[in-house]
Amino acid sequence: MWEFLFPRGSAQVEPHELDGLDSVRLDVPCVWEALAPRVKYRGQALARRLFSTDAAGPIRLVFKGVSHTARVFLDGREVGAHHDAFTPFSIELPDVVSGAHELVVHITNEHGELSGLHVPNDYYDYGGITRPVEVQFPCRRVFLRRVDATPRYDRLCGAWRLACRVLISNLAEPMPVDVTVAVAGARTVVRVEAEHGETEVLLELLPRGVVSWCPATPELYQLEATLSCDGAAIDDWSDRIGFRSVSCDGERLLLNDDPVLLLGFNRHEDHPTFGCAIPVAAMRHDLALILGTHANAVRTSHYPNDERFLDLCDELGLLVWEENHARGQDVTAMKHPRFREQCATVTREMVREHFNHPSIVTWGVMNECASESEIGREMYAEQFALIRELDPSRPTTYASCRHSNDRCQDLPDICSWNVYPRWYLERDPVAFLDEIVARFGPLGMAGKPLIVSETGAGALPGYRDPIRRAKWSEERQAEILTELVRAYAGHPRVCGLFVWQFCDVRVDESWAPARPRCMNNKGVVDEYRRPKLGYDAVKAAFADASSRLAPALRPRTS
Ligand code: ADA
């Protein structure tokens, strides 16, 4: 439980002025919109929590997500800050005295100058500490920050190799340390000088007898690293990894050298009770519904997801398109003074923090931004260069909607299009996609895999119209989804298809004229996860498409 403090009138909250504020206790993770009086609150708040340390020494504060801008104060002193709701951050403090401590987080979810990414949008950006918080007590001022593991199949040996990049943080003087990394019967020890700041150690492991990770056999292995000094272990670090490769081979997307057809949903982190702070049990419920349609893929539209959701995808064998945070920014919005740098920061944090998830098969950036413009082209190029530097092992992509004038098709490894024939425009789905293929083939798309990153139709839950089948009825949505999924899953050029969208989601009220209930109603289940007719329609179409897939690509639980 944390104490949340809200202003009574003005939206300005001073981190050191706790008196005169409205106080309420909330379980973290949470959104403040869960409180009836704050259901539409956009503004500032303080979140306060006491904790104590037994001995003086270093501490590490880890915030998995604060929505959307945080300033962190420990015992009245500002120790760190972070922008963007959807990526984690940590603060390392070398010397903290023993005893009681007060942690205060100043939070805002205001729109405007502060953020080029959090704008009034076709989803809702909540306020709160929306993902878990940890206080870690490293026993020394030198510790393991993380280990990035990249599996590679060695054809000559007929075995997997694992390239590891170990990062050591040292808040003290340089010192010699031993790094041990072990996985699946393989173990390597290296002695290095841990410099003040960060030291990188590269090593390779040859694990024994591992089973390749794929939807049908999502085998995970525990990667264990230990840091020792003078023979004594001073820190450890572990993560689950999987052995699989993702690559593009001309127009085909390969998983472990097998051509893939991604069949899945776009999913927002949104729930009427929990906002974006979705508990694990509810995540599991979402995934059971998704797998129940014979899907094998999820796109984390339009931001990096809670790592616990990715953990579940790793376990269940779902293939994930994870993307950075930006949706629909036009040229003007991309010129927001903070857009460029904030977007790059989210990409960097996403790739770094989620590097080891075998479920992630592609990194996406900047959904439906201004890919028709010069500035858009520059920024897409920058984002892809950044990702390739951080993780050359996964292909890159972005979802375009600039059907007539996109200028960036030569930049990503995979070309992806959001297409809404039968909903926003009365066009034949196949003819519409074929036009895109013909138009953009010579502009960089030819010879690359193609994904239909969004396609769908809306239905108001419970609105039934079996006779006229009007738009917004469940019947019409089901009919359109059947046609779209069958057309695209069977299209020879398509290697992935994500239905828009899994569940109905709350949107910013400025979207109300095009969004009845102030919701994006294109879910195949409603916001409470009650299936609409469209759920069974997609299930039937996915079942047919999935029966044509290699067994390795079908999750066991579907
Ligand atoms: C776009 C966008 C989605 C959503 C969708 C829709 O393609 O990427 O976020 O807004 O359209 O429902 O119209």
Tab-separated table of N, CA and C in Angstrom, residues 365-514:
chain	number	residue	atom	x	y	z
A	365	VAL	N	8.302	0.278	-34.304
A	365	VAL	CA	8.405	1.663	-33.815
A	365	VAL	C	7.314	2.526	-34.434
A	366	MET	N	6.917	3.553	-33.731
A	366	MET	CA	6.126	4.687	-34.211
A	366	MET	C	4.959	4.298	-35.124
A	367	ASN	N	3.969	3.638	-34.518
A	367	ASN	CA	2.772	3.258	-35.265
A	367	ASN	C	2.133	4.459	-35.946
A	368	GLU	N	1.910	4.332	-37.239
A	368	GLU	CA	1.167	5.335	-38.019
A	368	GLU	C	1.655	6.758	-37.796
A	369	CYS	N	2.971	6.954	-37.694
A	369	CYS	CA	3.460	8.333	-37.648
A	369	CYS	C	3.690	8.818	-39.078
A	370	ALA	N	4.318	10.020	-39.204
A	370	ALA	CA	4.320	10.679	-40.522
A	370	ALA	C	5.361	10.086	-41.461
A	371	SER	N	5.121	8.860	-41.902
A	371	SER	CA	6.088	8.171	-42.768
A	371	SER	C	6.032	8.687	-44.204
A	372	GLU	N	5.155	9.674	-44.454
A	372	GLU	CA	5.094	10.266	-45.794
A	372	GLU	C	5.987	11.517	-45.869
A	373	SER	N	6.576	11.920	-44.737
A	373	SER	CA	7.269	13.211	-44.701
A	373	SER	C	8.777	13.026	-44.571
A	374	GLU	N	9.487	14.106	-44.829
A	374	GLU	CA	10.945	14.093	-44.725
A	374	GLU	C	11.367	13.862	-43.264
A	375	ILE	N	10.717	14.598	-42.373
A	375	ILE	CA	11.105	14.471	-40.958
A	375	ILE	C	10.763	13.059	-40.446
A	376	GLY	N	9.641	12.536	-40.927
A	376	GLY	CA	9.253	11.175	-40.539
A	376	GLY	C	10.305	10.187	-41.007
A	377	ARG	N	10.724	10.337	-42.230
A	377	ARG	CA	11.736	9.421	-42.779
A	377	ARG	C	13.021	9.465	-41.943
A	378	GLU	N	13.432	10.673	-41.608
A	378	GLU	CA	14.639	10.807	-40.764
A	378	GLU	C	14.483	10.056	-39.446
A	379	MET	N	13.314	10.225	-38.851
A	379	MET	CA	13.125	9.631	-37.522
A	379	MET	C	12.975	8.120	-37.590
A	380	TYR	N	12.285	7.616	-38.629
A	380	TYR	CA	12.213	6.151	-38.766
A	380	TYR	C	13.615	5.595	-38.969
A	381	ALA	N	14.403	6.259	-39.832
A	381	ALA	CA	15.761	5.763	-40.097
A	381	ALA	C	16.574	5.737	-38.796
A	382	GLU	N	16.431	6.793	-38.001
A	382	GLU	CA	17.169	6.878	-36.730
A	382	GLU	C	16.776	5.752	-35.775
A	383	GLN	N	15.476	5.510	-35.704
A	383	GLN	CA	14.986	4.478	-34.783
A	383	GLN	C	15.497	3.090	-35.189
A	384	PHE	N	15.448	2.821	-36.495
A	384	PHE	CA	15.908	1.492	-36.933
A	384	PHE	C	17.410	1.341	-36.711
A	385	ALA	N	18.156	2.418	-36.943
A	385	ALA	CA	19.608	2.345	-36.722
A	385	ALA	C	19.883	2.067	-35.240
A	386	LEU	N	19.130	2.716	-34.388
A	386	LEU	CA	19.312	2.523	-32.947
A	386	LEU	C	19.034	1.068	-32.561
A	387	ILE	N	17.933	0.524	-33.080
A	387	ILE	CA	17.589	-0.863	-32.727
A	387	ILE	C	18.652	-1.820	-33.246
A	388	ARG	N	19.106	-1.577	-34.467
A	388	ARG	CA	20.106	-2.507	-35.030
A	388	ARG	C	21.399	-2.473	-34.237
A	389	GLU	N	21.695	-1.312	-33.668
A	389	GLU	CA	22.892	-1.213	-32.840
A	389	GLU	C	22.685	-1.983	-31.520
A	390	LEU	N	21.485	-1.867	-30.949
A	390	LEU	CA	21.230	-2.493	-29.654
A	390	LEU	C	20.953	-3.984	-29.768
A	391	ASP	N	20.302	-4.372	-30.868
A	391	ASP	CA	19.924	-5.781	-31.020
A	391	ASP	C	19.840	-6.166	-32.492
A	392	PRO	N	20.961	-6.585	-33.064
A	392	PRO	CA	20.918	-6.970	-34.482
A	392	PRO	C	20.245	-8.326	-34.701
A	393	SER	N	19.793	-8.990	-33.626
A	393	SER	CA	19.276	-10.356	-33.795
A	393	SER	C	17.791	-10.412	-34.149
A	394	ARG	N	17.095	-9.297	-34.073
A	394	ARG	CA	15.658	-9.343	-34.399
A	394	ARG	C	15.347	-8.383	-35.534
A	395	PRO	N	14.423	-8.780	-36.445
A	395	PRO	CA	14.032	-7.849	-37.497
A	395	PRO	C	13.216	-6.673	-36.953
A	396	THR	N	13.221	-5.579	-37.720
A	396	THR	CA	12.509	-4.368	-37.312
A	396	THR	C	11.296	-4.138	-38.219
A	397	THR	N	10.350	-3.363	-37.722
A	397	THR	CA	9.178	-3.047	-38.539
A	397	THR	C	8.483	-1.784	-38.036
A	398	TYR	N	7.537	-1.276	-38.788
A	398	TYR	CA	6.622	-0.237	-38.303
A	398	TYR	C	5.315	-0.400	-39.062
A	399	ALA	N	4.226	0.008	-38.420
A	399	ALA	CA	2.907	-0.112	-39.036
A	399	ALA	C	2.564	1.201	-39.719
A	400	SER	N	2.361	1.136	-41.031
A	400	SER	CA	2.056	2.345	-41.797
A	400	SER	C	0.570	2.391	-42.157
A	401	CYS	N	0.065	3.622	-42.263
A	401	CYS	CA	-1.288	3.784	-42.815
A	401	CYS	C	-1.260	4.795	-43.960
A	402	ARG	N	-0.070	5.149	-44.401
A	402	ARG	CA	0.048	6.132	-45.483
A	402	ARG	C	-0.047	5.382	-46.817
A	403	HIS	N	-1.284	4.950	-47.120
A	403	HIS	CA	-1.493	4.010	-48.229
A	403	HIS	C	-1.098	4.552	-49.592
A	404	SER	N	-1.068	5.883	-49.724
A	404	SER	CA	-0.733	6.390	-51.049
A	404	SER	C	0.648	7.029	-51.101
A	405	ASN	N	1.175	7.466	-49.946
A	405	ASN	CA	2.404	8.255	-50.071
A	405	ASN	C	3.482	7.936	-49.040
A	406	ASP	N	3.482	6.727	-48.506
A	406	ASP	CA	4.536	6.351	-47.558
A	406	ASP	C	5.909	6.445	-48.244
A	407	ARG	N	6.914	6.919	-47.473
A	407	ARG	CA	8.255	7.063	-48.072
A	407	ARG	C	9.318	6.252	-47.345
A	408	CYS	N	8.894	5.314	-46.515
A	408	CYS	CA	9.896	4.655	-45.653
A	408	CYS	C	9.976	3.139	-45.829
A	409	GLN	N	9.371	2.611	-46.884
A	409	GLN	CA	9.300	1.153	-47.008
A	409	GLN	C	10.669	0.486	-47.152
A	410	ASP	N	11.661	1.252	-47.581
A	410	ASP	CA	12.999	0.661	-47.716
A	410	ASP	C	13.724	0.553	-46.363
A	411	LEU	N	13.169	1.145	-45.306
A	411	LEU	CA	13.929	1.231	-44.050
A	411	LEU	C	13.823	0.004	-43.121
A	412	PRO	N	12.638	-0.570	-42.906
A	412	PRO	CA	12.572	-1.691	-41.951
A	412	PRO	C	12.915	-3.024	-42.627
A	413	ASP	N	13.056	-4.067	-41.803
A	413	ASP	CA	13.273	-5.411	-42.365
A	413	ASP	C	11.959	-6.039	-42.812
A	414	ILE	N	10.883	-5.686	-42.089
A	414	ILE	CA	9.552	-6.220	-42.413
A	414	ILE	C	8.648	-5.025	-42.726
A	415	CYS	N	7.867	-5.096	-43.795
A	415	CYS	CA	6.917	-4.012	-44.096
A	415	CYS	C	5.555	-4.384	-43.518
A	416	SER	N	4.935	-3.427	-42.853
A	416	SER	CA	3.659	-3.718	-42.189
A	416	SER	C	2.651	-2.616	-42.484
A	417	TRP	N	1.408	-3.029	-42.672
A	417	TRP	CA	0.360	-2.078	-43.044
A	417	TRP	C	-0.876	-2.271	-42.189
A	418	ASN	N	-1.444	-1.143	-41.785
A	418	ASN	CA	-2.745	-1.143	-41.116
A	418	ASN	C	-3.812	-0.887	-42.174
A	419	VAL	N	-4.712	-1.836	-42.346
A	419	VAL	CA	-5.703	-1.702	-43.428
A	419	VAL	C	-7.113	-1.995	-42.901
A	420	TYR	N	-8.039	-1.124	-43.228
A	420	TYR	CA	-9.409	-1.273	-42.729
A	420	TYR	C	-10.458	-1.275	-43.856
A	421	PRO	N	-10.271	-2.101	-44.912
A	421	PRO	CA	-11.321	-2.169	-45.918
A	421	PRO	C	-12.589	-2.740	-45.264
A	422	ARG	N	-13.725	-2.389	-45.797
A	422	ARG	CA	-15.055	-2.780	-45.278
A	422	ARG	C	-15.435	-1.991	-44.030
A	423	TRP	N	-14.462	-1.306	-43.406
A	423	TRP	CA	-14.860	-0.521	-42.229
A	423	TRP	C	-14.726	0.966	-42.538
A	424	TYR	N	-13.474	1.452	-42.712
A	424	TYR	CA	-13.313	2.873	-43.011
A	424	TYR	C	-13.495	3.157	-44.498
A	425	LEU	N	-13.269	2.146	-45.334
A	425	LEU	CA	-13.481	2.359	-46.774
A	425	LEU	C	-14.064	1.092	-47.373
A	426	GLU	N	-14.989	1.288	-48.289
A	426	GLU	CA	-15.681	0.131	-48.876
A	426	GLU	C	-14.851	-0.416	-50.036
A	427	ARG	N	-13.852	-1.220	-49.696
A	427	ARG	CA	-12.985	-1.796	-50.717
A	427	ARG	C	-12.885	-3.304	-50.513
A	428	ASP	N	-12.608	-3.997	-51.605
A	428	ASP	CA	-12.374	-5.427	-51.489
A	428	ASP	C	-11.022	-5.625	-50.774
A	429	PRO	N	-10.975	-6.435	-49.715
A	429	PRO	CA	-9.746	-6.539	-48.917
A	429	PRO	C	-8.527	-6.980	-49.724
A	430	VAL	N	-8.706	-7.976	-50.585
A	430	VAL	CA	-7.539	-8.476	-51.325
A	430	VAL	C	-7.078	-7.429	-52.340
A	431	ALA	N	-8.046	-6.852	-53.076
A	431	ALA	CA	-7.674	-5.850	-54.088
A	431	ALA	C	-6.952	-4.681	-53.421
A	432	PHE	N	-7.410	-4.288	-52.232
A	432	PHE	CA	-6.805	-3.157	-51.533
A	432	PHE	C	-5.348	-3.462	-51.157
A	433	LEU	N	-5.128	-4.652	-50.624
A	433	LEU	CA	-3.758	-5.016	-50.243
A	433	LEU	C	-2.884	-5.182	-51.486
A	434	ASP	N	-3.453	-5.779	-52.523
A	434	ASP	CA	-2.667	-5.966	-53.755
A	434	ASP	C	-2.202	-4.622	-54.321
A	435	GLU	N	-3.051	-3.619	-54.179
A	435	GLU	CA	-2.661	-2.281	-54.658
A	435	GLU	C	-1.458	-1.755	-53.878
A	436	ILE	N	-1.485	-1.980	-52.576
A	436	ILE	CA	-0.364	-1.524	-51.734
A	436	ILE	C	0.907	-2.262	-52.161
A	437	VAL	N	0.768	-3.565	-52.369
A	437	VAL	CA	1.935	-4.374	-52.757
A	437	VAL	C	2.483	-3.869	-54.094
A	438	ALA	N	1.584	-3.597	-55.037
A	438	ALA	CA	2.039	-3.152	-56.362
A	438	ALA	C	2.679	-1.768	-56.275
A	439	ARG	N	2.067	-0.896	-55.478
A	439	ARG	CA	2.574	0.472	-55.407
A	439	ARG	C	3.926	0.566	-54.698
A	440	PHE	N	4.038	-0.161	-53.587
A	440	PHE	CA	5.246	0.008	-52.763
A	440	PHE	C	6.321	-1.037	-53.024
A	441	GLY	N	6.021	-2.025	-53.869
A	441	GLY	CA	7.051	-3.002	-54.241
A	441	GLY	C	8.310	-2.294	-54.716
A	442	PRO	N	8.197	-1.449	-55.755
A	442	PRO	CA	9.394	-0.779	-56.273
A	442	PRO	C	9.959	0.266	-55.299
A	443	LEU	N	9.222	0.606	-54.266
A	443	LEU	CA	9.696	1.643	-53.330
A	443	LEU	C	10.309	1.035	-52.062
A	444	GLY	N	10.712	-0.215	-52.143
A	444	GLY	CA	11.434	-0.793	-51.008
A	444	GLY	C	10.761	-1.991	-50.376
A	445	MET	N	9.510	-2.247	-50.767
A	445	MET	CA	8.777	-3.316	-50.092
A	445	MET	C	9.044	-4.685	-50.724
A	446	ALA	N	9.395	-4.688	-52.016
A	446	ALA	CA	9.597	-5.976	-52.711
A	446	ALA	C	10.702	-6.758	-52.025
A	447	GLY	N	10.504	-8.049	-51.938
A	447	GLY	CA	11.556	-8.901	-51.381
A	447	GLY	C	11.634	-8.875	-49.864
A	448	LYS	N	10.628	-8.277	-49.226
A	448	LYS	CA	10.620	-8.271	-47.754
A	448	LYS	C	9.327	-8.912	-47.260
A	449	PRO	N	9.347	-9.486	-46.068
A	449	PRO	CA	8.098	-10.011	-45.500
A	449	PRO	C	7.067	-8.893	-45.325
A	450	LEU	N	5.811	-9.261	-45.442
A	450	LEU	CA	4.704	-8.303	-45.287
A	450	LEU	C	3.780	-8.779	-44.163
A	451	ILE	N	3.479	-7.861	-43.262
A	451	ILE	CA	2.532	-8.163	-42.173
A	451	ILE	C	1.350	-7.208	-42.263
A	452	VAL	N	0.141	-7.734	-42.120
A	452	VAL	CA	-1.032	-6.876	-41.938
A	452	VAL	C	-1.097	-6.620	-40.434
A	453	SER	N	-0.611	-5.442	-40.045
A	453	SER	CA	-0.447	-5.171	-38.622
A	453	SER	C	-1.751	-4.804	-37.930
A	454	GLU	N	-2.725	-4.310	-38.678
A	454	GLU	CA	-4.058	-4.065	-38.112
A	454	GLU	C	-5.087	-4.270	-39.208
A	455	THR	N	-6.183	-4.910	-38.820
A	455	THR	CA	-7.366	-4.922	-39.675
A	455	THR	C	-8.532	-5.263	-38.761
A	456	GLY	N	-9.691	-4.696	-39.017
A	456	GLY	CA	-10.786	-4.976	-38.090
A	456	GLY	C	-12.016	-4.127	-38.358
A	457	ALA	N	-12.954	-4.213	-37.431
A	457	ALA	CA	-14.236	-3.501	-37.542
A	457	ALA	C	-14.805	-3.343	-36.139
A	458	GLY	N	-15.709	-2.383	-35.977
A	458	GLY	CA	-16.241	-2.116	-34.640
A	458	GLY	C	-17.587	-2.786	-34.387
A	459	ALA	N	-17.871	-3.041	-33.100
A	459	ALA	CA	-19.212	-3.496	-32.703
A	459	ALA	C	-19.471	-3.033	-31.283
A	460	LEU	N	-20.663	-2.479	-31.081
A	460	LEU	CA	-21.044	-2.127	-29.713
A	460	LEU	C	-21.496	-3.397	-29.025
A	461	PRO	N	-20.897	-3.725	-27.889
A	461	PRO	CA	-21.226	-5.002	-27.262
A	461	PRO	C	-22.722	-5.105	-26.983
A	462	GLY	N	-23.312	-6.183	-27.409
A	462	GLY	CA	-24.737	-6.407	-27.146
A	462	GLY	C	-25.648	-5.804	-28.184
A	463	TYR	N	-25.132	-4.959	-29.094
A	463	TYR	CA	-25.993	-4.398	-30.128
A	463	TYR	C	-26.138	-5.438	-31.229
A	464	ARG	N	-27.301	-6.044	-31.309
A	464	ARG	CA	-27.531	-7.127	-32.262
A	464	ARG	C	-28.495	-6.637	-33.330
A	465	ASP	N	-28.215	-6.983	-34.561
A	465	ASP	CA	-29.031	-6.540	-35.684
A	465	ASP	C	-28.968	-7.609	-36.778
A	466	PRO	N	-29.632	-8.745	-36.517
A	466	PRO	CA	-29.501	-9.856	-37.458
A	466	PRO	C	-30.129	-9.598	-38.821
A	467	ILE	N	-31.037	-8.606	-38.940
A	467	ILE	CA	-31.710	-8.375	-40.227
A	467	ILE	C	-30.890	-7.420	-41.086
A	468	ARG	N	-30.724	-6.168	-40.590
A	468	ARG	CA	-30.037	-5.171	-41.432
A	468	ARG	C	-28.519	-5.298	-41.332
A	469	ARG	N	-28.058	-5.889	-40.266
A	469	ARG	CA	-26.614	-6.063	-40.034
A	469	ARG	C	-25.879	-4.727	-40.188
A	470	ALA	N	-26.384	-3.735	-39.485
A	470	ALA	CA	-25.819	-2.379	-39.606
A	470	ALA	C	-24.416	-2.338	-39.014
A	471	LYS	N	-23.656	-1.364	-39.499
A	471	LYS	CA	-22.351	-1.162	-38.883
A	471	LYS	C	-22.549	-0.884	-37.393
A	472	TRP	N	-21.630	-1.326	-36.585
A	472	TRP	CA	-21.616	-1.302	-35.116
A	472	TRP	C	-22.374	-2.477	-34.509
A	473	SER	N	-23.091	-3.286	-35.361
A	473	SER	CA	-23.734	-4.465	-34.762
A	473	SER	C	-22.696	-5.583	-34.650
A	474	GLU	N	-22.928	-6.482	-33.711
A	474	GLU	CA	-22.010	-7.612	-33.550
A	474	GLU	C	-22.010	-8.484	-34.804
A	475	GLU	N	-23.197	-8.597	-35.451
A	475	GLU	CA	-23.267	-9.431	-36.654
A	475	GLU	C	-22.352	-8.880	-37.749
A	476	ARG	N	-22.434	-7.544	-37.936
A	476	ARG	CA	-21.646	-6.954	-39.019
A	476	ARG	C	-20.147	-7.071	-38.727
A	477	GLN	N	-19.786	-6.844	-37.471
A	477	GLN	CA	-18.364	-6.972	-37.127
A	477	GLN	C	-17.886	-8.401	-37.422
A	478	ALA	N	-18.689	-9.389	-37.021
A	478	ALA	CA	-18.294	-10.789	-37.232
A	478	ALA	C	-18.146	-11.096	-38.721
A	479	GLU	N	-19.089	-10.556	-39.491
A	479	GLU	CA	-19.061	-10.795	-40.942
A	479	GLU	C	-17.783	-10.193	-41.556
A	480	ILE	N	-17.486	-8.952	-41.169
A	480	ILE	CA	-16.302	-8.276	-41.731
A	480	ILE	C	-15.030	-9.004	-41.285
A	481	LEU	N	-14.969	-9.353	-39.996
A	481	LEU	CA	-13.757	-10.027	-39.507
A	481	LEU	C	-13.531	-11.350	-40.233
A	482	THR	N	-14.611	-12.078	-40.478
A	482	THR	CA	-14.471	-13.349	-41.205
A	482	THR	C	-13.837	-13.103	-42.564
A	483	GLU	N	-14.376	-12.104	-43.269
A	483	GLU	CA	-13.853	-11.835	-44.611
A	483	GLU	C	-12.381	-11.388	-44.547
A	484	LEU	N	-12.083	-10.478	-43.616
A	484	LEU	CA	-10.721	-9.934	-43.544
A	484	LEU	C	-9.703	-11.004	-43.169
A	485	VAL	N	-10.025	-11.782	-42.149
A	485	VAL	CA	-9.037	-12.775	-41.691
A	485	VAL	C	-8.834	-13.838	-42.764
A	486	ARG	N	-9.927	-14.277	-43.376
A	486	ARG	CA	-9.766	-15.306	-44.410
A	486	ARG	C	-8.960	-14.745	-45.591
A	487	ALA	N	-9.245	-13.507	-45.968
A	487	ALA	CA	-8.548	-12.923	-47.116
A	487	ALA	C	-7.048	-12.779	-46.832
A	488	TYR	N	-6.699	-12.255	-45.660
A	488	TYR	CA	-5.290	-11.957	-45.412
A	488	TYR	C	-4.492	-13.175	-44.941
A	489	ALA	N	-5.112	-14.046	-44.153
A	489	ALA	CA	-4.361	-15.227	-43.700
A	489	ALA	C	-4.066	-16.141	-44.889
A	490	GLY	N	-4.886	-16.049	-45.932
A	490	GLY	CA	-4.676	-16.915	-47.090
A	490	GLY	C	-3.938	-16.204	-48.223
A	491	HIS	N	-3.528	-14.966	-47.997
A	491	HIS	CA	-2.873	-14.186	-49.057
A	491	HIS	C	-1.425	-14.647	-49.194
A	492	PRO	N	-0.982	-14.967	-50.406
A	492	PRO	CA	0.362	-15.558	-50.551
A	492	PRO	C	1.491	-14.640	-50.086
A	493	ARG	N	1.226	-13.338	-50.066
A	493	ARG	CA	2.291	-12.387	-49.723
A	493	ARG	C	2.384	-12.144	-48.203
A	494	VAL	N	1.346	-12.533	-47.473
A	494	VAL	CA	1.251	-12.128	-46.057
A	494	VAL	C	1.889	-13.167	-45.128
A	495	CYS	N	2.767	-12.715	-44.222
A	495	CYS	CA	3.326	-13.676	-43.260
A	495	CYS	C	2.927	-13.324	-41.829
A	496	GLY	N	1.967	-12.443	-41.690
A	496	GLY	CA	1.478	-12.146	-40.351
A	496	GLY	C	0.237	-11.286	-40.412
A	497	LEU	N	-0.633	-11.490	-39.451
A	497	LEU	CA	-1.914	-10.783	-39.453
A	497	LEU	C	-2.344	-10.555	-38.003
A	498	PHE	N	-2.548	-9.288	-37.645
A	498	PHE	CA	-2.993	-8.955	-36.289
A	498	PHE	C	-4.354	-8.271	-36.372
A	499	VAL	N	-5.349	-8.896	-35.796
A	499	VAL	CA	-6.697	-8.302	-35.765
A	499	VAL	C	-6.666	-7.091	-34.844
A	500	TRP	N	-7.304	-6.001	-35.284
A	500	TRP	CA	-7.524	-4.862	-34.390
A	500	TRP	C	-8.930	-5.003	-33.859
A	501	GLN	N	-9.141	-5.372	-32.617
A	501	GLN	CA	-8.170	-5.536	-31.593
A	501	GLN	C	-8.687	-6.558	-30.612
A	502	PHE	N	-7.923	-6.855	-29.573
A	502	PHE	CA	-8.381	-7.892	-28.654
A	502	PHE	C	-9.622	-7.430	-27.865
A	503	CYS	N	-9.488	-6.354	-27.093
A	503	CYS	CA	-10.638	-5.938	-26.267
A	503	CYS	C	-10.964	-4.461	-26.515
A	504	ASP	N	-12.190	-4.079	-26.235
A	504	ASP	CA	-12.574	-2.668	-26.303
A	504	ASP	C	-11.773	-1.895	-25.257
A	505	VAL	N	-11.365	-0.680	-25.628
A	505	VAL	CA	-10.542	0.097	-24.689
A	505	VAL	C	-11.061	1.522	-24.554
A	506	ARG	N	-10.818	2.077	-23.390
A	506	ARG	CA	-11.163	3.477	-23.133
A	506	ARG	C	-10.296	4.382	-24.011
A	507	VAL	N	-10.883	5.468	-24.527
A	507	VAL	CA	-10.102	6.423	-25.316
A	507	VAL	C	-10.246	7.813	-24.698
A	508	ASP	N	-9.392	8.722	-25.125
A	508	ASP	CA	-9.491	10.096	-24.652
A	508	ASP	C	-10.809	10.694	-25.143
A	509	GLU	N	-11.451	11.524	-24.318
A	509	GLU	CA	-12.778	12.038	-24.697
A	509	GLU	C	-12.761	12.868	-25.966
A	510	SER	N	-11.602	13.413	-26.349
A	510	SER	CA	-11.557	14.192	-27.582
A	510	SER	C	-11.861	13.311	-28.801
A	511	TRP	N	-11.819	12.003	-28.616
A	511	TRP	CA	-12.121	11.079	-29.717
A	511	TRP	C	-13.607	10.704	-29.784
A	512	ALA	N	-14.390	11.250	-28.876
A	512	ALA	CA	-15.788	10.826	-28.745
A	512	ALA	C	-16.589	10.821	-30.050
A	513	PRO	N	-16.458	11.836	-30.929
A	513	PRO	CA	-17.320	11.834	-32.117
A	513	PRO	C	-17.189	10.558	-32.967
A	514	ALA	N	-16.035	9.942	-33.002
A	514	ALA	CA	-15.885	8.722	-33.813
A	514	ALA	C	-15.845	7.467	-32.948
